Amino acid sequence: MKIEREEVDGLHAVIVPLAAQGHITPCLQLAKKLVAHGFRITFVNTVQNHERLMRARSKNSEVDNDIEFVSISDGLPDDHPRLRDVTAFCGALLEMGPMFDELFRNLLQKGPITCVIRDMRFSAAHDAAKKLGIPVVGFVTPSAIAGQCFFHLLTFVSAGLLPLPPPPAHASTPSLDPVNLSLGPPRSDEEAAARRAPLTCLPGGSPTMKVGDLPTNMLSHDLDSFWYRLYQIQNPLLTDCDCLIYNTFHALESDVLDSMSDMNSNIFALGPLILKLTTALDGVEEVAIAGAGSALLDEDHLCLSWLDAQSPNSVLYVSFGSIATMSVEQMQEFACGLEMSGHAFIWVVRSDLIEDMCENKEFERIFSEFVVRTKDRALLVPWAPQTAVLSHPSVAAFLTHCGWNSIIESVASGVPMLGWPRFADQSTNCHYVAHVWNIGLDFLSEVRGESAVVTKEEVALKVRQIMAPDGTDTKVDNIRSNSRNFQMEARKAVAKGGSSQTALTEFVELVQKKAKQSPLQDS
């Protein structure tokens, strides 16, 4: 917990992301926005993520003079699987209060802290900051609709919608995987009916939502599950924050943003954080996509030169994020479906993407043959500079796990989506993409044993549909039109006088005011 910066007067925000790529990225995007508003930033990662981020940034020569990166121990042994056992990992993060107390006290010795901006799930940082009189900002890194779902857990319990009916005695496993939080098929007719029930009691929610569209970790059979207990601890802290911020924009999620007064009286939608307002040499202000420099994995930039050689709007980009995994069986179906589609594609295949590989020689042979057969129209990479890929003119659509960063980046780029959600808020986001915003399609799956599998035929069908030429599919034409419209609305939001730019100014003014009203932070 090394603090090297000398005392500096002025605005100082301490930003604490949850220890995962999908949370670090928007937090670092926010940090850059605040630097442009006169802040200096202390950016706090766990030791493991700090080291990975520093290695990646050094390779890419990333420099942010007003952002100091520091690390803090998560208290776990080096060999702990961390996000590979997300329930145990989040449980450990609850115990980090003493580490944050020490960190904040060390920082206060060098000068005041204007605010601590902590991930909505990092409640340990909340308590430590409040005890020292530091204003606390809650950063809800998922979509606003997902954040609203999490907050209203007890609303659903009171309405009798949750928890789901218990699995029958003959079911060997529950439908919700306790480790990776993916949701399988219903284990009974009662559970199937419960998932189909309309979600009419969610303030600001779409009338198209059903219980099964809730984040997967809410779809437990057990009222005493870890996640139910966690939300009951952390949800009241959102109300206790001095304000809440979201990486979204009003034109995209106005209904839910306007229905959050019971969560907090100060709500600011600042997104898309990936978009930056700049001033050109001729003095004209313009909005552009700006990378965060937040990758924890090595990005393969050669894929951009590969895209340069492709025709406009001819490539499907496929990526399932930094955590999501799939079975060997599902991997085979996706590979065969992509091949059957006949379209060009870039596929991000992480080394840990397959969850049950175990040196499966037969799969290795099949996949190797697939790579050879598709080499003239496909590129497989271990990780990609996603924002650059999505904004490339050769990319026509995005097959995604529907993590919020991926969706907001796709929206900002005007790229239609194919959604295959895996866990947590991704199923909620996917529902909105396909059935509320109408900027993408989702997949139908079939039940195989106790698993839900998207078949190669379904993959090929939906890829061909989303990649269809203009004028051949009315639904896809509408999806493309909606995608372009939301892209324009996103750019308007961050432009001068736009909703997000105005909210950012109001947010800065509020935290300054709160800091002046706080007791002296010299405990």
Short mmCIF file of C-alpha atoms in Angstrom, two decimals:
data_model
loop_
_atom_site.label_atom_id
_atom_site.label_comp_id
_atom_site.label_asym_id
_atom_site.label_seq_id
_atom_site.Cartn_x
_atom_site.Cartn_y
_atom_site.Cartn_z
CA MET A 1 0.00 0.00 0.00
CA LYS A 2 2.66 2.44 -1.18
CA ILE A 3 1.73 6.14 -1.50
CA GLU A 4 4.41 8.21 -3.23
CA ARG A 5 2.70 11.43 -4.38
CA GLU A 6 3.51 14.60 -2.46
CA GLU A 7 0.66 16.64 -1.07
CA VAL A 8 -1.35 18.37 -3.80
CA ASP A 9 -4.10 20.92 -3.25
CA GLY A 10 -7.36 20.70 -5.16
CA LEU A 11 -9.83 18.00 -6.10
CA HIS A 12 -8.86 14.43 -5.24
CA ALA A 13 -10.99 11.35 -5.89
CA VAL A 14 -10.13 7.85 -4.76
CA ILE A 15 -11.65 5.31 -7.18
CA VAL A 16 -12.17 1.71 -6.06
CA PRO A 17 -13.35 -0.73 -8.76
CA LEU A 18 -14.48 -4.25 -8.04
CA ALA A 19 -11.59 -6.59 -8.83
CA ALA A 20 -12.70 -7.62 -12.34
CA GLN A 21 -11.94 -6.40 -15.87
CA GLY A 22 -15.55 -5.38 -16.51
CA HIS A 23 -15.49 -3.10 -13.48
CA ILE A 24 -11.95 -1.71 -13.84
CA THR A 25 -12.64 -0.47 -17.38
CA PRO A 26 -15.53 1.94 -16.65
CA CYS A 27 -13.80 3.12 -13.47
CA LEU A 28 -10.69 4.07 -15.44
CA GLN A 29 -12.82 5.73 -18.11
CA LEU A 30 -14.46 7.74 -15.33
CA ALA A 31 -11.04 8.63 -13.91
CA LYS A 32 -10.01 10.16 -17.23
CA LYS A 33 -13.23 12.20 -17.37
CA LEU A 34 -12.59 13.55 -13.88
CA VAL A 35 -8.97 14.44 -14.67
CA ALA A 36 -10.34 16.64 -17.47
CA HIS A 37 -12.44 18.37 -14.76
CA GLY A 38 -9.41 19.16 -12.59
CA PHE A 39 -9.26 16.08 -10.37
CA ARG A 40 -6.25 14.06 -9.47
CA ILE A 41 -7.08 10.40 -9.00
CA THR A 42 -5.89 7.62 -6.75
CA PHE A 43 -6.91 4.41 -8.49
CA VAL A 44 -7.05 1.40 -6.17
CA ASN A 45 -6.73 -2.18 -7.43
CA THR A 46 -6.10 -5.43 -5.64
CA VAL A 47 -2.45 -6.50 -5.79
CA GLN A 48 -3.06 -9.12 -8.49
CA ASN A 49 -4.98 -6.80 -10.80
CA HIS A 50 -2.65 -3.86 -10.14
CA GLU A 51 0.33 -5.89 -11.31
CA ARG A 52 -1.50 -7.14 -14.42
CA LEU A 53 -2.70 -3.65 -15.30
CA MET A 54 0.75 -2.10 -14.85
CA ARG A 55 2.35 -4.75 -17.08
CA ALA A 56 -0.24 -4.20 -19.81
CA ARG A 57 0.01 -0.41 -19.61
CA SER A 58 3.81 -0.45 -19.76
CA LYS A 59 3.67 -2.52 -22.96
CA ASN A 60 1.28 -0.01 -24.53
CA SER A 61 3.17 3.03 -23.16
CA GLU A 62 0.07 4.27 -21.35
CA VAL A 63 0.72 7.46 -19.33
CA ASP A 64 -1.76 9.26 -17.07
CA ASN A 65 0.12 11.86 -15.04
CA ASP A 66 -2.87 12.78 -12.89
CA ILE A 67 -3.77 9.18 -12.02
CA GLU A 68 -1.78 7.38 -9.34
CA PHE A 69 -2.23 3.61 -9.35
CA VAL A 70 -1.94 1.93 -5.95
CA SER A 71 -2.62 -1.59 -4.74
CA ILE A 72 -4.30 -3.15 -1.74
CA SER A 73 -4.38 -6.77 -0.58
CA ASP A 74 -7.63 -8.69 -0.89
CA GLY A 75 -6.48 -10.90 1.98
CA LEU A 76 -6.57 -14.08 -0.10
CA PRO A 77 -3.69 -16.47 -0.81
CA ASP A 78 -2.01 -16.19 -4.21
CA ASP A 79 -3.41 -19.53 -5.39
CA HIS A 80 -7.05 -18.63 -4.66
CA PRO A 81 -9.20 -18.95 -7.84
CA ARG A 82 -10.85 -15.58 -7.16
CA LEU A 83 -13.34 -14.90 -9.98
CA ARG A 84 -13.40 -18.60 -10.85
CA ASP A 85 -15.32 -18.93 -7.58
CA VAL A 86 -17.10 -15.60 -7.59
CA THR A 87 -19.24 -16.31 -4.51
CA ALA A 88 -16.22 -17.06 -2.29
CA PHE A 89 -14.34 -14.13 -3.79
CA CYS A 90 -17.12 -11.61 -3.12
CA GLY A 91 -17.39 -12.98 0.40
CA ALA A 92 -13.71 -12.24 0.98
CA LEU A 93 -14.10 -8.67 -0.33
CA LEU A 94 -16.60 -7.97 2.46
CA GLU A 95 -13.76 -8.38 4.95
CA MET A 96 -11.48 -5.70 3.44
CA GLY A 97 -12.65 -2.83 5.67
CA PRO A 98 -9.43 -2.62 7.76
CA MET A 99 -7.28 -2.47 4.60
CA PHE A 100 -9.34 0.42 3.23
CA ASP A 101 -9.27 2.21 6.57
CA GLU A 102 -5.46 2.10 6.52
CA LEU A 103 -5.30 3.21 2.88
CA PHE A 104 -7.61 6.18 3.36
CA ARG A 105 -5.80 7.29 6.53
CA ASN A 106 -2.47 7.21 4.69
CA LEU A 107 -3.91 9.28 1.84
CA LEU A 108 -5.43 11.81 4.27
CA GLN A 109 -1.99 12.43 5.74
CA LYS A 110 -1.05 13.93 2.37
CA GLY A 111 -4.17 16.03 1.90
CA PRO A 112 -7.96 16.03 1.78
CA ILE A 113 -9.99 13.53 -0.24
CA THR A 114 -12.86 15.11 -2.12
CA CYS A 115 -14.69 11.80 -2.45
CA VAL A 116 -14.31 8.03 -2.58
CA ILE A 117 -15.93 6.55 -5.68
CA ARG A 118 -16.52 2.90 -4.96
CA ASP A 119 -18.05 0.12 -6.99
CA MET A 120 -21.59 -0.66 -5.83
CA ARG A 121 -20.37 -4.07 -4.68
CA PHE A 122 -17.35 -2.80 -2.71
CA SER A 123 -19.16 -2.04 0.54
CA ALA A 124 -15.97 -2.42 2.62
CA ALA A 125 -14.67 0.81 1.07
CA HIS A 126 -17.99 2.54 1.85
CA ASP A 127 -17.87 1.97 5.60
CA ALA A 128 -14.20 2.91 5.90
CA ALA A 129 -14.69 6.21 4.04
CA LYS A 130 -17.85 7.18 5.93
CA LYS A 131 -16.13 6.68 9.28
CA LEU A 132 -13.48 9.20 8.20
CA GLY A 133 -16.03 11.76 7.03
CA ILE A 134 -15.22 11.33 3.34
CA PRO A 135 -18.14 11.70 0.88
CA VAL A 136 -18.93 8.40 -0.83
CA VAL A 137 -20.07 8.02 -4.42
CA GLY A 138 -21.58 4.70 -5.46
CA PHE A 139 -20.67 3.66 -9.00
CA VAL A 140 -23.28 1.25 -10.35
CA THR A 141 -21.18 -0.37 -13.08
CA PRO A 142 -23.97 -2.59 -14.55
CA SER A 143 -26.85 -1.14 -16.57
CA ALA A 144 -29.39 1.01 -14.77
CA ILE A 145 -32.07 -1.65 -15.30
CA ALA A 146 -29.84 -4.34 -13.77
CA GLY A 147 -28.99 -2.07 -10.83
CA GLN A 148 -32.71 -1.47 -10.31
CA CYS A 149 -33.34 -5.24 -10.30
CA PHE A 150 -30.66 -5.84 -7.68
CA PHE A 151 -31.99 -3.04 -5.48
CA HIS A 152 -35.55 -4.38 -5.55
CA LEU A 153 -34.80 -7.93 -4.42
CA LEU A 154 -37.11 -7.65 -1.42
CA THR A 155 -39.85 -6.20 -3.65
CA PHE A 156 -39.80 -9.43 -5.63
CA VAL A 157 -39.73 -11.54 -2.48
CA SER A 158 -42.71 -9.63 -1.04
CA ALA A 159 -44.60 -10.14 -4.31
CA GLY A 160 -44.00 -13.90 -4.08
CA LEU A 161 -41.91 -13.95 -7.28
CA LEU A 162 -38.69 -15.01 -5.53
CA PRO A 163 -37.10 -17.27 -4.52
CA LEU A 164 -37.80 -19.82 -7.24
CA PRO A 165 -39.56 -23.06 -6.26
CA PRO A 166 -37.09 -25.61 -4.87
CA PRO A 167 -35.83 -28.29 -7.27
CA PRO A 168 -37.49 -31.69 -6.97
CA ALA A 169 -35.74 -34.43 -5.04
CA HIS A 170 -34.73 -36.27 -8.22
CA ALA A 171 -32.81 -33.25 -9.62
CA SER A 172 -29.10 -33.80 -9.14
CA THR A 173 -28.28 -30.06 -9.24
CA PRO A 174 -30.20 -26.78 -8.93
CA SER A 175 -30.81 -24.76 -12.08
CA LEU A 176 -28.47 -22.00 -10.84
CA ASP A 177 -24.82 -23.11 -10.84
CA PRO A 178 -23.48 -22.01 -7.42
CA VAL A 179 -19.94 -21.41 -8.75
CA ASN A 180 -20.22 -19.70 -12.14
CA LEU A 181 -23.81 -18.44 -11.57
CA SER A 182 -25.00 -19.57 -15.01
CA LEU A 183 -28.65 -20.61 -15.20
CA GLY A 184 -29.68 -23.95 -16.66
CA PRO A 185 -33.16 -25.12 -17.71
CA PRO A 186 -35.94 -25.18 -15.09
CA ARG A 187 -35.83 -28.28 -12.91
CA SER A 188 -39.63 -28.52 -12.64
CA ASP A 189 -42.84 -27.29 -14.23
CA GLU A 190 -43.36 -25.09 -11.18
CA GLU A 191 -40.00 -23.41 -11.71
CA ALA A 192 -40.69 -22.96 -15.43
CA ALA A 193 -43.98 -21.24 -14.61
CA ALA A 194 -42.30 -19.05 -11.99
CA ARG A 195 -39.68 -17.89 -14.51
CA ARG A 196 -42.40 -16.99 -17.03
CA ALA A 197 -44.29 -14.79 -14.54
CA PRO A 198 -44.45 -11.12 -15.60
CA LEU A 199 -42.23 -8.75 -13.63
CA THR A 200 -44.86 -6.08 -13.06
CA CYS A 201 -43.59 -4.73 -9.74
CA LEU A 202 -40.24 -3.28 -10.91
CA PRO A 203 -40.31 0.55 -10.97
CA GLY A 204 -39.32 1.76 -14.43
CA GLY A 205 -38.96 -1.77 -15.79
CA SER A 206 -40.17 -2.77 -19.23
CA PRO A 207 -43.59 -4.51 -19.28
CA THR A 208 -41.94 -7.18 -21.44
CA MET A 209 -39.77 -8.38 -18.54
CA LYS A 210 -40.38 -11.71 -16.85
CA VAL A 211 -38.87 -13.19 -13.70
CA GLY A 212 -36.49 -15.24 -15.85
CA ASP A 213 -35.01 -11.98 -17.20
CA LEU A 214 -33.68 -11.01 -13.77
CA PRO A 215 -29.93 -11.28 -13.13
CA THR A 216 -29.12 -14.95 -12.66
CA ASN A 217 -27.73 -14.65 -9.14
CA MET A 218 -31.18 -13.45 -8.03
CA LEU A 219 -32.80 -16.62 -9.39
CA SER A 220 -31.96 -18.78 -6.42
CA HIS A 221 -34.16 -21.44 -4.84
CA ASP A 222 -32.92 -20.40 -1.40
CA LEU A 223 -33.94 -17.25 0.48
CA ASP A 224 -30.81 -17.69 2.61
CA SER A 225 -28.40 -17.84 -0.33
CA PHE A 226 -25.18 -15.82 -0.20
CA TRP A 227 -26.40 -13.37 -2.85
CA TYR A 228 -29.71 -12.68 -1.12
CA ARG A 229 -27.86 -11.99 2.10
CA LEU A 230 -25.29 -9.83 0.27
CA TYR A 231 -27.92 -7.62 -1.38
CA GLN A 232 -29.69 -7.11 1.93
CA ILE A 233 -26.38 -5.85 3.35
CA GLN A 234 -25.33 -3.73 0.39
CA ASN A 235 -28.58 -2.31 -1.01
CA PRO A 236 -29.18 0.06 1.95
CA LEU A 237 -25.66 1.42 1.42
CA LEU A 238 -26.69 2.69 -2.03
CA THR A 239 -29.23 4.91 -0.30
CA ASP A 240 -26.50 5.99 2.15
CA CYS A 241 -24.17 7.14 -0.66
CA ASP A 242 -23.92 10.89 -1.22
CA CYS A 243 -24.85 10.16 -4.83
CA LEU A 244 -24.91 7.35 -7.41
CA ILE A 245 -23.44 7.41 -10.90
CA TYR A 246 -24.14 5.18 -13.89
CA ASN A 247 -22.34 4.41 -17.13
CA THR A 248 -25.46 4.94 -19.21
CA PHE A 249 -27.32 7.85 -20.79
CA HIS A 250 -30.82 9.18 -20.39
CA ALA A 251 -32.07 8.48 -23.91
CA LEU A 252 -31.23 4.79 -23.47
CA GLU A 253 -32.57 4.13 -19.96
CA SER A 254 -34.82 7.10 -19.16
CA ASP A 255 -37.71 5.07 -17.71
CA VAL A 256 -35.63 3.33 -15.09
CA LEU A 257 -33.39 6.33 -14.32
CA ASP A 258 -36.49 8.41 -13.65
CA SER A 259 -37.82 5.76 -11.24
CA MET A 260 -34.88 5.58 -8.83
CA SER A 261 -35.78 8.17 -6.22
CA ASP A 262 -36.14 5.46 -3.56
CA MET A 263 -32.59 4.26 -4.27
CA ASN A 264 -30.92 7.67 -3.91
CA SER A 265 -31.95 11.30 -4.26
CA ASN A 266 -28.89 12.12 -6.38
CA ILE A 267 -28.62 10.01 -9.56
CA PHE A 268 -26.23 10.92 -12.37
CA ALA A 269 -26.09 9.13 -15.75
CA LEU A 270 -22.64 10.00 -17.14
CA GLY A 271 -22.26 7.57 -20.02
CA PRO A 272 -21.22 6.29 -22.36
CA LEU A 273 -17.93 6.85 -20.52
CA ILE A 274 -16.11 5.46 -23.55
CA LEU A 275 -17.07 8.59 -25.52
CA LYS A 276 -14.90 11.65 -25.08
CA LEU A 277 -15.61 15.27 -25.97
CA THR A 278 -12.53 16.78 -27.62
CA THR A 279 -11.67 20.06 -29.33
CA ALA A 280 -10.08 19.84 -32.77
CA LEU A 281 -7.32 22.16 -33.99
CA ASP A 282 -9.88 24.35 -35.71
CA GLY A 283 -11.71 24.79 -32.41
CA VAL A 284 -14.64 22.57 -33.33
CA GLU A 285 -15.80 20.24 -30.56
CA GLU A 286 -16.32 16.61 -31.54
CA VAL A 287 -17.17 13.33 -29.84
CA ALA A 288 -14.86 10.37 -30.27
CA ILE A 289 -14.34 6.90 -28.83
CA ALA A 290 -11.41 6.86 -26.42
CA GLY A 291 -9.71 3.72 -25.12
CA ALA A 292 -9.29 3.42 -21.36
CA GLY A 293 -5.94 1.61 -21.25
CA SER A 294 -7.50 -0.78 -18.79
CA ALA A 295 -6.87 -4.20 -20.35
CA LEU A 296 -5.57 -6.89 -18.00
CA LEU A 297 -4.86 -9.20 -20.96
CA ASP A 298 -2.51 -8.66 -23.89
CA GLU A 299 -4.45 -7.28 -26.85
CA ASP A 300 -3.77 -8.59 -30.35
CA HIS A 301 -3.63 -5.42 -32.45
CA LEU A 302 -2.83 -7.39 -35.61
CA CYS A 303 -6.55 -8.10 -35.89
CA LEU A 304 -7.02 -4.47 -36.96
CA SER A 305 -4.79 -4.92 -40.00
CA TRP A 306 -6.74 -8.13 -40.77
CA LEU A 307 -9.94 -6.09 -40.63
CA ASP A 308 -8.43 -3.51 -42.96
CA ALA A 309 -8.28 -6.21 -45.64
CA GLN A 310 -11.99 -7.09 -45.31
CA SER A 311 -14.93 -5.50 -47.10
CA PRO A 312 -17.08 -2.94 -45.26
CA ASN A 313 -19.81 -4.44 -43.05
CA SER A 314 -18.68 -8.00 -43.77
CA VAL A 315 -17.29 -9.27 -40.44
CA LEU A 316 -18.95 -10.64 -37.31
CA TYR A 317 -17.02 -9.90 -34.13
CA VAL A 318 -17.37 -12.65 -31.49
CA SER A 319 -16.29 -12.18 -27.87
CA PHE A 320 -17.69 -13.48 -24.59
CA GLY A 321 -15.81 -11.14 -22.27
CA SER A 322 -13.08 -11.73 -19.72
CA ILE A 323 -14.81 -14.19 -17.36
CA ALA A 324 -17.59 -16.12 -19.11
CA THR A 325 -16.91 -19.76 -19.96
CA MET A 326 -18.65 -22.46 -21.96
CA SER A 327 -18.68 -26.25 -22.21
CA VAL A 328 -16.80 -28.20 -24.87
CA GLU A 329 -20.19 -29.14 -26.31
CA GLN A 330 -21.28 -25.50 -26.62
CA MET A 331 -17.90 -24.52 -28.07
CA GLN A 332 -18.35 -27.12 -30.81
CA GLU A 333 -21.83 -25.81 -31.59
CA PHE A 334 -20.60 -22.24 -31.90
CA ALA A 335 -17.66 -23.27 -34.07
CA CYS A 336 -19.83 -25.34 -36.41
CA GLY A 337 -22.51 -22.65 -36.53
CA LEU A 338 -20.03 -19.91 -37.39
CA GLU A 339 -18.60 -22.10 -40.13
CA MET A 340 -22.06 -22.97 -41.49
CA SER A 341 -23.04 -19.29 -41.62
CA GLY A 342 -20.58 -18.63 -44.40
CA HIS A 343 -19.64 -15.22 -42.99
CA ALA A 344 -16.24 -13.84 -42.02
CA PHE A 345 -15.59 -13.48 -38.29
CA ILE A 346 -13.08 -12.54 -35.60
CA TRP A 347 -13.43 -14.75 -32.54
CA VAL A 348 -11.81 -13.95 -29.20
CA VAL A 349 -10.87 -17.35 -27.74
CA ARG A 350 -9.32 -16.90 -24.32
CA SER A 351 -7.12 -19.69 -22.98
CA ASP A 352 -9.64 -20.27 -20.18
CA LEU A 353 -12.82 -19.95 -22.27
CA ILE A 354 -13.67 -23.67 -22.13
CA GLU A 355 -14.71 -24.82 -18.67
CA ASP A 356 -14.32 -28.60 -18.99
CA MET A 357 -11.45 -29.05 -21.43
CA CYS A 358 -9.29 -31.46 -19.40
CA GLU A 359 -7.05 -32.26 -22.38
CA ASN A 360 -9.93 -33.34 -24.57
CA LYS A 361 -7.92 -34.65 -27.52
CA GLU A 362 -10.97 -35.31 -29.68
CA PHE A 363 -12.15 -31.73 -29.30
CA GLU A 364 -8.65 -30.42 -29.99
CA ARG A 365 -8.64 -32.38 -33.26
CA ILE A 366 -12.11 -31.17 -34.26
CA PHE A 367 -11.33 -27.55 -33.39
CA SER A 368 -7.99 -27.65 -35.22
CA GLU A 369 -9.76 -28.88 -38.34
CA PHE A 370 -12.33 -26.10 -37.96
CA VAL A 371 -9.53 -23.51 -37.79
CA VAL A 372 -7.97 -24.88 -40.98
CA ARG A 373 -11.29 -24.96 -42.85
CA THR A 374 -12.14 -21.35 -41.95
CA LYS A 375 -8.68 -19.78 -42.16
CA ASP A 376 -9.53 -17.79 -45.31
CA ARG A 377 -12.43 -15.94 -43.65
CA ALA A 378 -11.78 -16.16 -39.91
CA LEU A 379 -9.30 -14.90 -37.36
CA LEU A 380 -9.01 -16.30 -33.83
CA VAL A 381 -7.23 -14.17 -31.22
CA PRO A 382 -6.69 -14.59 -27.45
CA TRP A 383 -7.83 -11.00 -26.76
CA ALA A 384 -8.70 -7.98 -28.88
CA PRO A 385 -8.77 -4.17 -28.59
CA GLN A 386 -12.54 -4.29 -28.52
CA THR A 387 -13.39 -0.62 -28.92
CA ALA A 388 -11.15 -0.35 -31.98
CA VAL A 389 -12.65 -3.51 -33.46
CA LEU A 390 -16.25 -2.38 -32.92
CA SER A 391 -15.60 1.00 -34.52
CA HIS A 392 -13.89 -0.56 -37.57
CA PRO A 393 -15.93 -0.14 -40.79
CA SER A 394 -15.55 -3.84 -41.67
CA VAL A 395 -17.47 -4.97 -38.56
CA ALA A 396 -21.20 -5.42 -39.12
CA ALA A 397 -22.36 -7.12 -35.91
CA PHE A 398 -21.22 -8.31 -32.49
CA LEU A 399 -21.91 -11.74 -30.95
CA THR A 400 -21.60 -10.95 -27.25
CA HIS A 401 -22.19 -12.29 -23.76
CA CYS A 402 -24.05 -9.02 -23.03
CA GLY A 403 -21.77 -7.69 -20.33
CA TRP A 404 -22.61 -4.02 -19.82
CA ASN A 405 -19.26 -2.68 -21.08
CA SER A 406 -19.64 -4.67 -24.29
CA ILE A 407 -23.18 -3.40 -24.80
CA ILE A 408 -22.40 0.25 -24.13
CA GLU A 409 -19.35 0.03 -26.44
CA SER A 410 -21.50 -1.55 -29.15
CA VAL A 411 -24.16 1.12 -28.70
CA ALA A 412 -21.55 3.88 -28.92
CA SER A 413 -20.26 2.29 -32.15
CA GLY A 414 -23.72 1.73 -33.66
CA VAL A 415 -23.13 -2.01 -34.05
CA PRO A 416 -26.09 -4.47 -33.82
CA MET A 417 -25.73 -7.43 -31.45
CA LEU A 418 -26.38 -11.13 -31.10
CA GLY A 419 -26.82 -11.88 -27.39
CA TRP A 420 -25.72 -15.04 -25.58
CA PRO A 421 -25.80 -14.14 -21.86
CA ARG A 422 -23.99 -16.32 -19.32
CA PHE A 423 -24.45 -15.02 -15.78
CA ALA A 424 -25.34 -12.13 -13.44
CA ASP A 425 -26.84 -9.07 -15.18
CA GLN A 426 -26.13 -10.33 -18.71
CA SER A 427 -29.55 -11.95 -19.13
CA THR A 428 -31.28 -8.68 -18.16
CA ASN A 429 -29.12 -6.72 -20.57
CA CYS A 430 -29.79 -9.23 -23.36
CA HIS A 431 -33.55 -8.90 -22.89
CA TYR A 432 -33.30 -5.14 -23.31
CA VAL A 433 -31.05 -5.44 -26.37
CA ALA A 434 -33.42 -7.83 -28.16
CA HIS A 435 -36.87 -6.91 -26.85
CA VAL A 436 -36.85 -3.33 -25.53
CA TRP A 437 -34.25 -1.31 -27.43
CA ASN A 438 -34.51 -3.61 -30.49
CA ILE A 439 -30.83 -3.30 -31.35
CA GLY A 440 -30.07 -7.00 -31.58
CA LEU A 441 -31.26 -10.61 -31.60
CA ASP A 442 -31.04 -13.38 -29.03
CA PHE A 443 -30.71 -17.15 -29.37
CA LEU A 444 -33.14 -19.94 -28.68
CA SER A 445 -31.64 -22.92 -26.86
CA GLU A 446 -32.58 -26.56 -26.50
CA VAL A 447 -32.41 -28.68 -23.36
CA ARG A 448 -29.82 -31.42 -23.27
CA GLY A 449 -29.84 -33.21 -19.95
CA GLU A 450 -29.52 -30.51 -17.30
CA SER A 451 -27.98 -27.96 -19.68
CA ALA A 452 -29.30 -25.46 -22.20
CA VAL A 453 -27.40 -25.53 -25.49
CA VAL A 454 -27.57 -23.22 -28.50
CA THR A 455 -27.32 -25.51 -31.52
CA LYS A 456 -25.09 -24.95 -34.53
CA GLU A 457 -28.20 -24.58 -36.69
CA GLU A 458 -29.48 -21.77 -34.45
CA VAL A 459 -26.08 -20.08 -34.47
CA ALA A 460 -25.88 -20.22 -38.26
CA LEU A 461 -29.48 -19.00 -38.64
CA LYS A 462 -29.06 -15.96 -36.38
CA VAL A 463 -25.63 -15.05 -37.78
CA ARG A 464 -27.01 -15.09 -41.33
CA GLN A 465 -29.97 -13.00 -40.18
CA ILE A 466 -27.97 -10.30 -38.39
CA MET A 467 -25.49 -10.16 -41.29
CA ALA A 468 -28.18 -10.03 -44.01
CA PRO A 469 -27.74 -7.28 -46.65
CA ASP A 470 -29.79 -4.12 -46.23
CA GLY A 471 -33.32 -4.50 -47.55
CA THR A 472 -33.54 -8.28 -47.21
CA ASP A 473 -34.81 -8.59 -43.62
CA THR A 474 -37.21 -5.97 -42.27
CA LYS A 475 -36.48 -6.84 -38.64
CA VAL A 476 -32.73 -6.50 -39.10
CA ASP A 477 -33.16 -3.26 -41.04
CA ASN A 478 -35.08 -1.92 -38.03
CA ILE A 479 -32.35 -3.16 -35.67
CA ARG A 480 -29.70 -1.34 -37.71
CA SER A 481 -31.78 1.82 -37.77
CA ASN A 482 -32.28 1.69 -33.99
CA SER A 483 -28.55 1.03 -33.48
CA ARG A 484 -27.65 4.11 -35.51
CA ASN A 485 -30.22 6.21 -33.66
CA PHE A 486 -28.90 5.20 -30.23
CA GLN A 487 -25.36 5.84 -31.43
CA MET A 488 -26.37 9.40 -32.33
CA GLU A 489 -28.18 9.82 -29.01
CA ALA A 490 -25.09 8.60 -27.15
CA ARG A 491 -22.94 11.19 -28.89
CA LYS A 492 -25.48 13.92 -28.18
CA ALA A 493 -25.46 12.94 -24.50
CA VAL A 494 -21.72 13.54 -24.04
CA ALA A 495 -21.56 16.62 -26.31
CA LYS A 496 -21.69 20.13 -24.88
CA GLY A 497 -25.12 20.68 -23.33
CA GLY A 498 -25.99 16.98 -23.57
CA SER A 499 -27.59 15.07 -20.71
CA SER A 500 -24.44 13.20 -19.65
CA GLN A 501 -22.14 16.21 -20.00
CA THR A 502 -24.54 18.29 -17.91
CA ALA A 503 -24.82 15.48 -15.34
CA LEU A 504 -21.02 15.28 -15.08
CA THR A 505 -20.79 19.00 -14.31
CA GLU A 506 -23.56 18.71 -11.71
CA PHE A 507 -21.87 15.65 -10.18
CA VAL A 508 -18.55 17.50 -9.79
CA GLU A 509 -20.31 20.45 -8.19
CA LEU A 510 -22.16 18.17 -5.77
CA VAL A 511 -19.08 16.28 -4.54
CA GLN A 512 -17.23 19.57 -4.09
CA LYS A 513 -20.10 20.87 -1.98
CA LYS A 514 -20.31 17.63 0.02
CA ALA A 515 -16.56 17.70 0.68
CA LYS A 516 -16.74 21.26 2.02
CA GLN A 517 -19.58 20.25 4.36
CA SER A 518 -17.74 17.19 5.71
CA PRO A 519 -15.80 17.25 8.98
CA LEU A 520 -12.04 17.73 8.74
CA GLN A 521 -10.60 14.56 7.23
CA ASP A 522 -7.52 14.35 9.42
CA SER A 523 -8.43 11.47 11.72
#
